[in-house]
Short mmCIF file of C-alpha atoms in Angstrom, two decimals:
data_model
loop_
_atom_site.label_atom_id
_atom_site.label_comp_id
_atom_site.label_asym_id
_atom_site.label_seq_id
_atom_site.Cartn_x
_atom_site.Cartn_y
_atom_site.Cartn_z
CA UNK T 986 31.12 -85.01 -48.56
CA UNK T 987 33.57 -86.93 -50.61
CA UNK T 988 36.87 -87.02 -48.27
CA UNK T 989 34.64 -88.45 -45.68
CA UNK T 990 33.48 -90.83 -47.16
CA UNK T 991 37.08 -92.05 -48.69
CA UNK T 992 38.04 -92.46 -45.16
CA UNK T 993 35.69 -94.53 -44.06
CA UNK T 994 37.01 -97.20 -46.60
CA UNK T 995 40.18 -96.41 -45.67
CA UNK T 996 39.03 -97.12 -41.76
CA UNK T 997 38.36 -101.06 -43.41
CA UNK T 998 39.81 -103.91 -42.79
CA UNK T 999 40.37 -107.38 -44.56
CA UNK T 1000 42.26 -110.29 -42.93
CA UNK T 1001 44.18 -107.57 -41.19
CA UNK T 1002 45.82 -105.46 -43.66
CA UNK T 1003 43.95 -101.49 -44.75
CA UNK T 1004 41.86 -102.11 -48.23
CA UNK T 1005 42.60 -99.71 -50.70
CA UNK T 1006 39.88 -97.35 -51.93
CA UNK T 1007 40.02 -98.56 -55.33
CA UNK T 1008 39.32 -102.54 -53.67
CA UNK T 1009 36.85 -101.88 -51.90
CA UNK T 1010 34.67 -100.02 -54.19
CA UNK T 1011 35.45 -103.54 -56.55
CA UNK T 1012 34.93 -106.17 -54.69
CA UNK T 1013 30.87 -103.41 -53.63
CA UNK T 1014 30.53 -103.49 -57.33
CA UNK T 1015 31.31 -106.99 -58.15
CA UNK T 1016 28.40 -109.53 -58.93
CA UNK T 1017 27.86 -111.82 -55.71
CA UNK T 1018 29.62 -115.62 -56.40
CA UNK T 1019 26.11 -117.19 -54.76
CA UNK T 1020 27.34 -115.85 -51.51
CA UNK T 1021 24.44 -116.76 -48.95
CA UNK T 1022 24.63 -114.27 -46.14
CA UNK T 1023 22.64 -115.91 -42.42
CA UNK T 1024 18.48 -114.54 -43.27
CA UNK T 1025 17.49 -113.39 -39.97
CA UNK T 1026 15.14 -115.35 -39.13
CA UNK T 1027 13.08 -115.28 -42.26
CA UNK T 1028 12.22 -118.10 -43.27
CA UNK T 1029 11.57 -120.23 -47.40
CA UNK T 1030 7.94 -120.30 -46.95
CA UNK T 1031 7.74 -116.54 -46.62
CA UNK T 1032 8.03 -113.59 -49.11
CA UNK T 1033 10.40 -111.46 -50.27
CA UNK T 1034 10.50 -108.40 -48.48
CA UNK T 1035 10.55 -105.01 -50.37
CA UNK T 1036 12.56 -102.07 -49.45
CA UNK T 1037 12.48 -98.61 -51.09
CA UNK T 1038 15.81 -96.29 -50.67
CA UNK T 1039 15.34 -93.22 -51.25
CA UNK T 1040 18.46 -91.54 -51.84
CA UNK T 1041 20.09 -90.60 -54.34
CA UNK T 1042 23.66 -91.89 -52.97
CA UNK T 1043 24.16 -94.78 -55.38
CA UNK T 1044 26.75 -96.43 -53.38
CA UNK T 1045 24.52 -96.44 -50.61
CA UNK T 1046 22.42 -98.12 -52.56
CA UNK T 1047 23.81 -101.05 -54.26
CA UNK T 1048 26.11 -101.21 -49.89
CA UNK T 1049 22.56 -101.42 -48.93
CA UNK T 1050 21.85 -104.31 -51.94
CA UNK T 1051 23.80 -105.96 -50.94
CA UNK T 1052 23.72 -105.78 -47.18
CA UNK T 1053 19.53 -107.25 -47.46
CA UNK T 1054 20.22 -110.00 -50.26
CA UNK T 1055 19.40 -112.30 -48.48
CA UNK T 1056 15.68 -110.15 -47.13
CA UNK T 1057 13.98 -108.76 -49.94
CA UNK T 1058 14.29 -106.76 -53.03
CA UNK T 1059 15.57 -102.95 -53.33
CA UNK T 1060 14.58 -100.40 -54.82
CA UNK T 1061 16.29 -97.00 -55.06
CA UNK T 1062 13.73 -93.63 -55.58
CA UNK T 1063 14.67 -89.23 -55.40
CA UNK T 1064 12.20 -87.56 -53.41
CA UNK T 1065 10.75 -86.21 -56.58
CA UNK T 1066 9.83 -89.84 -57.65
CA UNK T 1067 7.94 -90.46 -53.58
CA UNK T 1068 5.35 -90.39 -54.36
CA UNK T 1069 4.72 -92.50 -57.29
CA UNK T 1070 7.03 -94.31 -55.96
CA UNK T 1071 4.93 -95.27 -52.73
CA UNK T 1072 1.77 -95.39 -55.15
CA UNK T 1073 2.94 -98.09 -57.50
CA UNK T 1074 3.35 -100.98 -54.14
CA UNK T 1075 3.60 -101.14 -51.03
CA UNK T 1076 7.64 -101.24 -49.18
CA UNK T 1077 7.98 -103.52 -45.82
CA UNK T 1078 10.85 -101.10 -44.60
CA UNK T 1079 11.72 -98.07 -45.66
CA UNK T 1080 14.83 -95.72 -45.92
CA UNK T 1081 15.89 -92.10 -46.31
CA UNK T 1082 19.18 -90.84 -46.90
CA UNK T 1083 19.09 -87.36 -45.11
CA UNK T 1084 21.75 -85.76 -46.72
CA UNK T 1085 19.44 -84.82 -50.53
CA UNK T 1086 16.18 -84.05 -48.53
CA UNK T 1087 16.89 -80.16 -47.88
CA UNK T 1088 16.13 -79.34 -43.80
CA UNK T 1089 12.35 -77.66 -44.48
CA UNK T 1090 11.44 -80.74 -46.70
CA UNK T 1091 12.90 -84.00 -44.08
CA UNK T 1092 9.18 -83.13 -41.66
CA UNK T 1093 6.77 -83.48 -44.83
CA UNK T 1094 9.00 -85.90 -46.43
CA UNK T 1095 8.76 -88.35 -43.26
CA UNK T 1096 4.71 -87.63 -42.88
CA UNK T 1097 3.76 -88.32 -46.79
CA UNK T 1098 4.95 -91.64 -46.65
CA UNK T 1099 3.60 -91.90 -43.01
CA UNK T 1100 -0.57 -91.40 -44.29
CA UNK T 1101 0.86 -93.58 -48.16
CA UNK T 1102 2.21 -96.18 -46.13
CA UNK T 1103 0.61 -96.62 -42.66
CA UNK T 1104 2.41 -99.83 -41.70
CA UNK T 1105 6.09 -99.20 -43.14
CA UNK T 1106 8.61 -99.38 -40.74
CA UNK T 1107 11.03 -95.85 -41.90
CA UNK T 1108 14.40 -96.18 -40.89
CA UNK T 1109 16.51 -92.67 -41.37
CA UNK T 1110 20.00 -92.68 -42.71
CA UNK T 1111 21.84 -90.67 -41.94
CA UNK T 1112 26.07 -89.66 -42.18
CA UNK T 1113 25.38 -85.62 -40.39
CA UNK T 1114 27.45 -84.13 -37.97
CA UNK T 1115 24.45 -82.60 -36.58
CA UNK T 1116 21.29 -83.87 -34.35
CA UNK T 1117 18.08 -81.82 -36.09
CA UNK T 1118 17.62 -83.38 -39.55
CA UNK T 1119 16.83 -86.74 -37.57
CA UNK T 1120 15.41 -85.11 -34.58
CA UNK T 1121 13.20 -83.46 -37.33
CA UNK T 1122 12.13 -86.57 -38.84
CA UNK T 1123 11.57 -88.29 -35.76
CA UNK T 1124 8.66 -85.79 -34.20
CA UNK T 1125 7.45 -87.03 -38.09
CA UNK T 1126 6.61 -90.60 -36.99
CA UNK T 1127 10.19 -92.15 -38.45
CA UNK T 1128 11.42 -95.80 -36.76
CA UNK T 1129 14.29 -94.64 -35.89
CA UNK T 1130 17.49 -93.69 -37.79
CA UNK T 1131 21.02 -95.04 -38.68
CA UNK T 1132 23.75 -93.75 -38.65
CA UNK T 1133 25.21 -94.52 -42.44
CA UNK T 1134 28.30 -96.35 -43.31
CA UNK T 1135 29.34 -98.12 -46.26
CA UNK T 1136 30.03 -101.25 -44.98
CA UNK T 1137 27.36 -103.72 -46.04
CA UNK T 1138 27.90 -105.52 -43.18
CA UNK T 1139 27.77 -102.91 -41.02
CA UNK T 1140 24.71 -101.71 -42.88
CA UNK T 1141 22.31 -104.90 -42.24
CA UNK T 1142 24.24 -105.54 -38.67
CA UNK T 1143 22.10 -102.09 -38.13
CA UNK T 1144 18.65 -102.73 -39.80
CA UNK T 1145 18.72 -106.36 -38.36
CA UNK T 1146 16.14 -105.12 -35.50
CA UNK T 1147 13.75 -103.33 -37.95
CA UNK T 1148 13.26 -106.71 -39.41
CA UNK T 1149 11.82 -109.47 -37.73
CA UNK T 1150 9.44 -106.36 -36.55
CA UNK T 1151 8.41 -105.96 -40.16
CA UNK T 1152 7.86 -109.61 -40.67
CA UNK T 1153 5.78 -110.28 -37.78
CA UNK T 1154 3.11 -107.60 -38.71
CA UNK T 1155 3.67 -108.89 -42.33
CA UNK T 1156 2.16 -112.46 -40.87
CA UNK T 1157 -0.82 -111.24 -38.84
CA UNK T 1158 -2.05 -109.83 -42.32
#
């Protein structure tokens, strides 16, 4: 897994030159200097979104936080803590990392999420070379899947289509 992540980090280009993996990680974990990303049709009057990331990958959690910083707060949980996290608050968007789920637990996990968070949009993040985990989750009721990327701009681009749908649902309440 580290080799795949390392190759993704080295493929990233910035300002016409290759960026090393350590430079990319330093940039990722450095505090943001009030750098505002354009909000995806979000006005100042709307409440910030509640986004849940279910997975153990700390680096991807940080990427997700940066990608969706202008949209709302991102919370992290694991499979073991999922019941408590889903009961504590209502989430607008739930991103599930399929790499942390055993193949036989994907469908029951998505079913449980859809029962507890009926109006939430569930999106899978998958870096798997096979399509079986994604197929199982889509059968269980997940909205869609995205390719797991370590580029915040790329993740924001992948998740942007789901944000207006979530905001539209929230405005009806």
